[in-house]
PDB file of C-alpha atoms and ligand atoms in Angstrom:
ATOM      1  CA  MET A   1     112.303  95.671 113.013  1.00 51.00           C
ATOM      2  CA  LEU A   2     113.775  98.429 111.323  1.00 56.00           C
ATOM      3  CA  SER A   3     112.863 102.140 113.053  1.00 85.00           C
ATOM      4  CA  LYS A   4     113.884 103.807 109.353  1.00 95.00           C
ATOM      5  CA  PRO A   5     111.570 100.831 107.372  1.00 96.00           C
ATOM      6  CA  ILE A   6     111.574 102.651 104.349  1.00 98.00           C
ATOM      7  CA  SER A   7     115.010 102.502 101.683  1.00 97.00           C
ATOM      8  CA  ASP A   8     113.970 105.331  99.337  1.00 97.00           C
ATOM      9  CA  ILE A   9     110.844 107.037  98.056  1.00 98.00           C
ATOM     10  CA  THR A  10     109.995 107.456  94.378  1.00 98.00           C
ATOM     11  CA  PRO A  11     108.046 110.980  94.460  1.00 98.00           C
ATOM     12  CA  PHE A  12     105.990 110.387  91.412  1.00 98.00           C
ATOM     13  CA  THR A  13     105.014 107.942  88.864  1.00 98.00           C
ATOM     14  CA  LEU A  14     102.573 107.167  86.155  1.00 98.00           C
ATOM     15  CA  LEU A  15     103.389 103.989  85.397  1.00 96.00           C
ATOM     16  CA  ASP A  16     102.632 101.907  88.782  1.00 96.00           C
ATOM     17  CA  TYR A  17      99.052 102.386  89.505  1.00 97.00           C
ATOM     18  CA  PRO A  18      96.688 101.790  86.292  1.00 96.00           C
ATOM     19  CA  GLY A  19      95.318 105.310  85.440  1.00 97.00           C
ATOM     20  CA  LYS A  20      96.503 107.017  88.642  1.00 98.00           C
ATOM     21  CA  SER A  21      99.651 109.125  89.962  1.00 98.00           C
ATOM     22  CA  ALA A  22     101.728 107.837  92.376  1.00 98.00           C
ATOM     23  CA  CYS A  23     104.705 107.699  94.877  1.00 98.00           C
ATOM     24  CA  ILE A  24     106.227 104.680  96.174  1.00 98.00           C
ATOM     25  CA  PHE A  25     107.727 103.798  99.043  1.00 98.00           C
ATOM     26  CA  TRP A  26     110.599 101.108  98.956  1.00 98.00           C
ATOM     27  CA  TYR A  27     110.319  99.078 102.150  1.00 98.00           C
ATOM     28  CA  ALA A  28     113.903  97.631 102.914  1.00 97.00           C
ATOM     29  CA  GLY A  29     114.061  93.810 103.753  1.00 97.00           C
ATOM     30  CA  CYS A  30     112.313  90.831 102.244  1.00 98.00           C
ATOM     31  CA  ASN A  31     111.847  86.859 102.706  1.00 98.00           C
ATOM     32  CA  MET A  32     112.573  86.060  99.860  1.00 98.00           C
ATOM     33  CA  ARG A  33     115.754  85.807  97.724  1.00 98.00           C
ATOM     34  CA  CYS A  34     114.978  85.548  94.496  1.00 97.00           C
ATOM     35  CA  SER A  35     118.255  85.364  92.186  1.00 94.00           C
ATOM     36  CA  TYR A  36     116.453  87.274  89.470  1.00 95.00           C
ATOM     37  CA  CYS A  37     115.487  90.294  92.056  1.00 96.00           C
ATOM     38  CA  TYR A  38     116.586  93.839  90.386  1.00 94.00           C
ATOM     39  CA  ASN A  39     116.377  95.477  94.437  1.00 94.00           C
ATOM     40  CA  PRO A  40     119.534  94.036  95.881  1.00 95.00           C
ATOM     41  CA  GLU A  41     119.859  96.965  98.084  1.00 95.00           C
ATOM     42  CA  ILE A  42     116.639  97.039  98.727  1.00 97.00           C
ATOM     43  CA  VAL A  43     116.548  93.654 100.141  1.00 97.00           C
ATOM     44  CA  LEU A  44     119.584  93.421 101.831  1.00 96.00           C
ATOM     45  CA  GLY A  45     120.441  96.670 102.795  1.00 92.00           C
ATOM     46  CA  LYS A  46     119.125  98.630 105.561  1.00 92.00           C
ATOM     47  CA  GLY A  47     115.980 101.777 105.828  1.00 96.00           C
ATOM     48  CA  ARG A  48     116.910 104.581 105.226  1.00 96.00           C
ATOM     49  CA  VAL A  49     113.646 106.705 105.695  1.00 97.00           C
ATOM     50  CA  LEU A  50     111.923 107.259 108.920  1.00 97.00           C
ATOM     51  CA  PHE A  51     107.963 106.425 108.274  1.00 97.00           C
ATOM     52  CA  SER A  52     107.035 110.113 110.127  1.00 97.00           C
ATOM     53  CA  GLU A  53     109.644 111.665 107.378  1.00 97.00           C
ATOM     54  CA  ALA A  54     107.450 109.775 104.418  1.00 98.00           C
ATOM     55  CA  ILE A  55     104.108 111.033 106.203  1.00 98.00           C
ATOM     56  CA  SER A  56     105.595 114.504 105.735  1.00 98.00           C
ATOM     57  CA  PHE A  57     106.945 113.699 102.221  1.00 98.00           C
ATOM     58  CA  LEU A  58     103.157 112.640 102.008  1.00 98.00           C
ATOM     59  CA  ASP A  59     102.027 116.205 103.827  1.00 98.00           C
ATOM     60  CA  THR A  60     103.580 118.181 100.731  1.00 98.00           C
ATOM     61  CA  ARG A  61     101.972 115.938  97.884  1.00 97.00           C
ATOM     62  CA  ARG A  62      98.078 116.291  99.386  1.00 96.00           C
ATOM     63  CA  GLY A  63      96.403 117.389  96.114  1.00 95.00           C
ATOM     64  CA  LEU A  64      99.270 116.433  93.401  1.00 97.00           C
ATOM     65  CA  LEU A  65      99.637 112.571  94.049  1.00 98.00           C
ATOM     66  CA  ASP A  66      96.354 110.408  94.171  1.00 98.00           C
ATOM     67  CA  ALA A  67      98.193 106.912  95.321  1.00 98.00           C
ATOM     68  CA  VAL A  68     101.103 105.525  97.492  1.00 98.00           C
ATOM     69  CA  VAL A  69     102.484 102.182  96.430  1.00 98.00           C
ATOM     70  CA  LEU A  70     104.043 100.434  98.928  1.00 98.00           C
ATOM     71  CA  SER A  71     107.163  98.215  97.184  1.00 98.00           C
ATOM     72  CA  GLY A  72     110.282  96.867  98.232  1.00 95.00           C
ATOM     73  CA  GLY A  73     111.469  94.326  99.143  1.00 96.00           C
ATOM     74  CA  GLU A  74     108.665  93.003 100.780  1.00 98.00           C
ATOM     75  CA  CYS A  75     106.662  95.512 102.440  1.00 98.00           C
ATOM     76  CA  LEU A  76     104.123  93.203 104.564  1.00 98.00           C
ATOM     77  CA  ILE A  77     106.773  91.709 106.327  1.00 97.00           C
ATOM     78  CA  HIS A  78     107.225  95.092 108.931  1.00 95.00           C
ATOM     79  CA  LYS A  79     105.888  94.877 111.821  1.00 91.00           C
ATOM     80  CA  ASN A  80     103.981  98.335 112.067  1.00 95.00           C
ATOM     81  CA  ILE A  81     102.511  98.723 108.493  1.00 97.00           C
ATOM     82  CA  GLN A  82      99.322  98.179 109.622  1.00 97.00           C
ATOM     83  CA  GLU A  83      99.581 101.066 111.053  1.00 97.00           C
ATOM     84  CA  GLN A  84     101.575 102.670 108.873  1.00 98.00           C
ATOM     85  CA  ILE A  85      98.709 102.149 106.010  1.00 98.00           C
ATOM     86  CA  LYS A  86      95.923 103.216 108.287  1.00 98.00           C
ATOM     87  CA  ALA A  87      97.847 106.816 108.652  1.00 98.00           C
ATOM     88  CA  ILE A  88      98.263 106.756 104.730  1.00 98.00           C
ATOM     89  CA  LYS A  89      94.692 105.853 104.222  1.00 98.00           C
ATOM     90  CA  LYS A  90      93.293 108.403 106.354  1.00 97.00           C
ATOM     91  CA  MET A  91      95.654 111.406 104.157  1.00 98.00           C
ATOM     92  CA  GLY A  92      93.411 110.637 101.722  1.00 97.00           C
ATOM     93  CA  TYR A  93      95.294 108.355  99.226  1.00 98.00           C
ATOM     94  CA  LEU A  94      94.411 104.941  97.505  1.00 98.00           C
ATOM     95  CA  ILE A  95      97.093 102.400  98.402  1.00 98.00           C
ATOM     96  CA  LYS A  96      98.726  99.955  95.939  1.00 98.00           C
ATOM     97  CA  ILE A  97     100.221  96.913  97.451  1.00 98.00           C
ATOM     98  CA  ASP A  98     103.176  94.998  95.715  1.00 98.00           C
ATOM     99  CA  THR A  99     103.581  91.926  97.467  1.00 98.00           C
ATOM    100  CA  ASN A 100     105.564  88.313  97.089  1.00 98.00           C
ATOM    101  CA  GLY A 101     102.183  86.734  98.692  1.00 98.00           C
ATOM    102  CA  SER A 102     103.994  85.404 101.715  1.00 98.00           C
ATOM    103  CA  ASN A 103     101.495  86.883 104.582  1.00 98.00           C
ATOM    104  CA  PRO A 104      97.887  85.978 103.984  1.00 98.00           C
ATOM    105  CA  GLY A 105      97.448  86.993 107.958  1.00 98.00           C
ATOM    106  CA  ILE A 106      98.281  90.661 107.341  1.00 98.00           C
ATOM    107  CA  LEU A 107      96.979  90.708 104.025  1.00 98.00           C
ATOM    108  CA  SER A 108      93.954  88.911 105.254  1.00 98.00           C
ATOM    109  CA  GLN A 109      93.539  92.000 108.107  1.00 98.00           C
ATOM    110  CA  LEU A 110      94.398  95.054 105.221  1.00 98.00           C
ATOM    111  CA  LEU A 111      91.341  93.528 103.067  1.00 98.00           C
ATOM    112  CA  GLU A 112      88.929  93.069 105.946  1.00 98.00           C
ATOM    113  CA  GLU A 113      89.705  96.564 106.883  1.00 97.00           C
ATOM    114  CA  GLY A 114      89.455  98.167 103.733  1.00 97.00           C
ATOM    115  CA  LEU A 115      92.472  99.627 103.617  1.00 98.00           C
ATOM    116  CA  ILE A 116      94.087  98.547 100.300  1.00 98.00           C
ATOM    117  CA  ASP A 117      92.401  99.544  96.680  1.00 98.00           C
ATOM    118  CA  TYR A 118      94.865  97.501  94.217  1.00 98.00           C
ATOM    119  CA  VAL A 119      97.449  94.548  95.047  1.00 98.00           C
ATOM    120  CA  ALA A 120      99.994  93.295  92.737  1.00 98.00           C
ATOM    121  CA  LEU A 121     100.603  89.672  93.453  1.00 98.00           C
ATOM    122  CA  ASP A 122     103.898  87.845  92.230  1.00 98.00           C
ATOM    123  CA  PHE A 123     103.419  84.591  91.050  1.00 98.00           C
ATOM    124  CA  LYS A 124     106.757  83.026  91.240  1.00 98.00           C
ATOM    125  CA  ALA A 125     106.287  79.995  90.298  1.00 98.00           C
ATOM    126  CA  LEU A 126     104.500  76.723  90.980  1.00 98.00           C
ATOM    127  CA  ASP A 127     105.504  73.847  93.792  1.00 98.00           C
ATOM    128  CA  ASP A 128     107.802  72.521  92.159  1.00 98.00           C
ATOM    129  CA  LYS A 129     109.929  75.550  91.447  1.00 98.00           C
ATOM    130  CA  TYR A 130     109.259  77.589  93.808  1.00 98.00           C
ATOM    131  CA  GLU A 131     112.181  77.185  96.649  1.00 98.00           C
ATOM    132  CA  MET A 132     114.366  76.854  93.691  1.00 97.00           C
ATOM    133  CA  ILE A 133     113.288  80.613  92.487  1.00 97.00           C
ATOM    134  CA  THR A 134     112.650  82.025  95.623  1.00 98.00           C
ATOM    135  CA  LYS A 135     115.154  80.599  98.240  1.00 97.00           C
ATOM    136  CA  SER A 136     112.007  80.042 100.743  1.00 97.00           C
ATOM    137  CA  ASP A 137     109.466  77.478 101.452  1.00 97.00           C
ATOM    138  CA  LEU A 138     106.281  79.753 101.509  1.00 98.00           C
ATOM    139  CA  PHE A 139     104.465  78.389  98.125  1.00 98.00           C
ATOM    140  CA  SER A 140     101.272  77.504 100.525  1.00 98.00           C
ATOM    141  CA  PRO A 141     101.052  81.465 102.133  1.00 98.00           C
ATOM    142  CA  PHE A 142     101.313  82.285  98.354  1.00 98.00           C
ATOM    143  CA  GLU A 143      98.432  80.184  97.870  1.00 98.00           C
ATOM    144  CA  GLN A 144      96.393  81.508 100.947  1.00 98.00           C
ATOM    145  CA  SER A 145      97.034  85.190  99.829  1.00 98.00           C
ATOM    146  CA  LEU A 146      95.774  83.956  96.205  1.00 98.00           C
ATOM    147  CA  GLN A 147      92.751  82.827  97.463  1.00 98.00           C
ATOM    148  CA  LEU A 148      91.775  85.718 100.141  1.00 98.00           C
ATOM    149  CA  LEU A 149      92.180  87.906  96.672  1.00 98.00           C
ATOM    150  CA  LEU A 150      89.906  85.991  94.817  1.00 98.00           C
ATOM    151  CA  ASN A 151      87.219  86.154  97.726  1.00 98.00           C
ATOM    152  CA  SER A 152      87.870  89.823  97.966  1.00 98.00           C
ATOM    153  CA  LYS A 153      86.140  92.870  96.096  1.00 96.00           C
ATOM    154  CA  VAL A 154      89.744  94.501  95.970  1.00 98.00           C
ATOM    155  CA  THR A 155      91.125  95.311  92.133  1.00 97.00           C
ATOM    156  CA  PHE A 156      94.143  92.806  92.195  1.00 98.00           C
ATOM    157  CA  GLU A 157      96.590  91.595  89.001  1.00 98.00           C
ATOM    158  CA  VAL A 158      98.853  88.301  88.897  1.00 98.00           C
ATOM    159  CA  ARG A 159     102.609  88.747  87.634  1.00 98.00           C
ATOM    160  CA  THR A 160     105.471  86.644  87.096  1.00 98.00           C
ATOM    161  CA  THR A 161     108.908  87.574  86.093  1.00 97.00           C
ATOM    162  CA  CYS A 162     110.524  85.112  83.656  1.00 96.00           C
ATOM    163  CA  HIS A 163     114.089  84.213  82.996  1.00 96.00           C
ATOM    164  CA  SER A 164     114.907  81.600  80.714  1.00 95.00           C
ATOM    165  CA  ASP A 165     116.878  79.387  83.142  1.00 95.00           C
ATOM    166  CA  LEU A 166     114.436  79.456  85.685  1.00 96.00           C
ATOM    167  CA  LEU A 167     110.941  79.235  84.036  1.00 97.00           C
ATOM    168  CA  ALA A 168     110.407  77.870  80.563  1.00 97.00           C
ATOM    169  CA  SER A 169     106.872  78.591  78.175  1.00 97.00           C
ATOM    170  CA  SER A 170     105.923  75.215  79.633  1.00 98.00           C
ATOM    171  CA  ASP A 171     106.103  76.390  82.931  1.00 98.00           C
ATOM    172  CA  LEU A 172     104.115  79.811  82.339  1.00 98.00           C
ATOM    173  CA  ASN A 173     101.621  77.275  80.386  1.00 98.00           C
ATOM    174  CA  LYS A 174     101.055  75.414  83.783  1.00 98.00           C
ATOM    175  CA  MET A 175     100.878  78.654  85.833  1.00 98.00           C
ATOM    176  CA  ILE A 176      97.680  79.840  83.716  1.00 98.00           C
ATOM    177  CA  HIS A 177      96.163  76.463  83.966  1.00 98.00           C
ATOM    178  CA  TYR A 178      96.731  76.869  87.925  1.00 98.00           C
ATOM    179  CA  LEU A 179      95.414  80.042  88.156  1.00 98.00           C
ATOM    180  CA  ASP A 180      92.230  79.127  85.811  1.00 98.00           C
ATOM    181  CA  SER A 181      91.640  76.030  88.289  1.00 98.00           C
ATOM    182  CA  LYS A 182      91.445  78.940  91.272  1.00 98.00           C
ATOM    183  CA  GLY A 183      89.107  81.145  89.490  1.00 98.00           C
ATOM    184  CA  TYR A 184      90.878  83.744  88.445  1.00 98.00           C
ATOM    185  CA  GLU A 185      89.707  85.680  85.709  1.00 97.00           C
ATOM    186  CA  GLY A 186      91.860  88.930  83.662  1.00 97.00           C
ATOM    187  CA  ASN A 187      95.271  89.458  82.441  1.00 98.00           C
ATOM    188  CA  PHE A 188      98.557  87.164  83.672  1.00 98.00           C
ATOM    189  CA  TYR A 189     101.289  89.396  83.388  1.00 98.00           C
ATOM    190  CA  ILE A 190     104.641  88.086  82.330  1.00 98.00           C
ATOM    191  CA  GLN A 191     107.737  90.518  82.820  1.00 94.00           C
ATOM    192  CA  GLY A 192     110.904  89.141  80.895  1.00 90.00           C
ATOM    193  CA  PHE A 193     114.155  89.804  82.290  1.00 91.00           C
ATOM    194  CA  ARG A 194     116.187  92.731  81.707  1.00 89.00           C
ATOM    195  CA  ASN A 195     119.397  91.491  81.240  1.00 89.00           C
ATOM    196  CA  ASP A 196     120.851  95.004  81.567  1.00 88.00           C
ATOM    197  CA  LYS A 197     120.294  95.237  85.442  1.00 87.00           C
ATOM    198  CA  GLU A 198     122.119  94.257  88.724  1.00 88.00           C
ATOM    199  CA  THR A 199     120.326  91.504  90.504  1.00 93.00           C
ATOM    200  CA  LEU A 200     120.877  89.610  93.631  1.00 94.00           C
ATOM    201  CA  GLY A 201     122.253  86.461  92.410  1.00 91.00           C
ATOM    202  CA  LYS A 202     124.172  85.524  89.276  1.00 89.00           C
ATOM    203  CA  LEU A 203     122.463  84.689  86.079  1.00 91.00           C
ATOM    204  CA  SER A 204     123.393  84.885  83.148  1.00 91.00           C
ATOM    205  CA  SER A 205     121.813  85.943  79.683  1.00 93.00           C
ATOM    206  CA  SER A 206     117.936  85.323  79.692  1.00 94.00           C
ATOM    207  CA  GLN A 207     116.868  84.460  76.273  1.00 93.00           C
ATOM    208  CA  ALA A 208     113.852  86.230  74.956  1.00 93.00           C
ATOM    209  CA  ILE A 209     109.648  85.046  75.912  1.00 94.00           C
ATOM    210  CA  ASN A 210     108.740  83.709  72.580  1.00 94.00           C
ATOM    211  CA  PRO A 211     104.871  85.070  73.027  1.00 96.00           C
ATOM    212  CA  SER A 212     103.770  81.971  70.228  1.00 97.00           C
ATOM    213  CA  GLU A 213     104.468  79.261  72.822  1.00 97.00           C
ATOM    214  CA  LEU A 214     102.304  80.777  75.382  1.00 98.00           C
ATOM    215  CA  PHE A 215      98.427  79.583  75.467  1.00 98.00           C
ATOM    216  CA  SER A 216      96.157  81.953  77.209  1.00 98.00           C
ATOM    217  CA  LEU A 217      92.638  80.743  78.283  1.00 98.00           C
ATOM    218  CA  PRO A 218      89.077  81.997  77.923  1.00 98.00           C
ATOM    219  CA  ASN A 219      88.840  83.829  80.825  1.00 98.00           C
ATOM    220  CA  ILE A 220      92.658  84.336  81.029  1.00 98.00           C
ATOM    221  CA  GLN A 221      95.049  86.855  78.716  1.00 98.00           C
ATOM    222  CA  PHE A 222      99.498  86.241  79.045  1.00 98.00           C
ATOM    223  CA  VAL A 223     100.241  90.153  78.421  1.00 98.00           C
ATOM    224  CA  ILE A 224     103.976  90.046  77.925  1.00 96.00           C
ATOM    225  CA  ARG A 225     105.225  93.417  79.657  1.00 91.00           C
TER     226      ARG A 225
HETATM  227  S1  SF4 B   1     111.862  89.842  93.775  1.00 74.09           S
HETATM  228 FE1  SF4 B   1     112.113  88.201  95.567  1.00 74.09          FE
HETATM  229  S2  SF4 B   1     113.945  89.043  96.934  1.00 74.09           S
HETATM  230 FE2  SF4 B   1     113.526  90.906  95.450  1.00 74.09          FE
HETATM  231  S3  SF4 B   1     111.990  91.900  96.183  1.00 74.09           S
HETATM  232 FE3  SF4 B   1     110.661  90.516  95.439  1.00 74.09          FE
HETATM  233  S4  SF4 B   1     110.388  88.563  96.562  1.00 74.09           S
HETATM  234 FE4  SF4 B   1     111.647  89.686  97.709  1.00 74.09          FE
END
């Protein structure tokens, strides 16, 4: 595993952890290859920051930041992630994880040990389109991660990136019914694809999402970001 696990650090954000000031650690590498991925250099490139350097950075931010967001790439594929999260938590920071949900084993341990405070879970697609979109067969682990979060007390959000060539409004409406069938309640965030960004795969321009084609449910609301 990478001796320099982190590709880059965003030193300050108020946008990523609701109601908290945070920094973002961008973990290098991912076990998926979504063509709409905005972070090809993080997914395909090598890490550039030692974890000890990241800890030194956090040392200088004590009392100034509330939280650390672990994003990527996919942070939970890193072998030492549990120890790293423990070290960050020990410094008094809240922890948010951005994950594609492919590692329920690690997620389960983190939840059991009370090491995470907020999770943003990517819901790429239902089973019929999961492999086409992620170039992986990881729908079943995603389902397990969702169930773990539903069973836990940790605050989490579910979010989907939507490119009109890959997901239609009808897919999103099926996805919200799937979440409802699992007992999820809250917001279902839909992130429209941004045509101005460099991506991992080649995609044509995405059409804007038409909100009138999305049907929220009594316990789950579509929120377009
Ligand atoms: S968008 Fe897909 S490829 Fe990119 S980091 Fe997320 S899961 Fe990995």
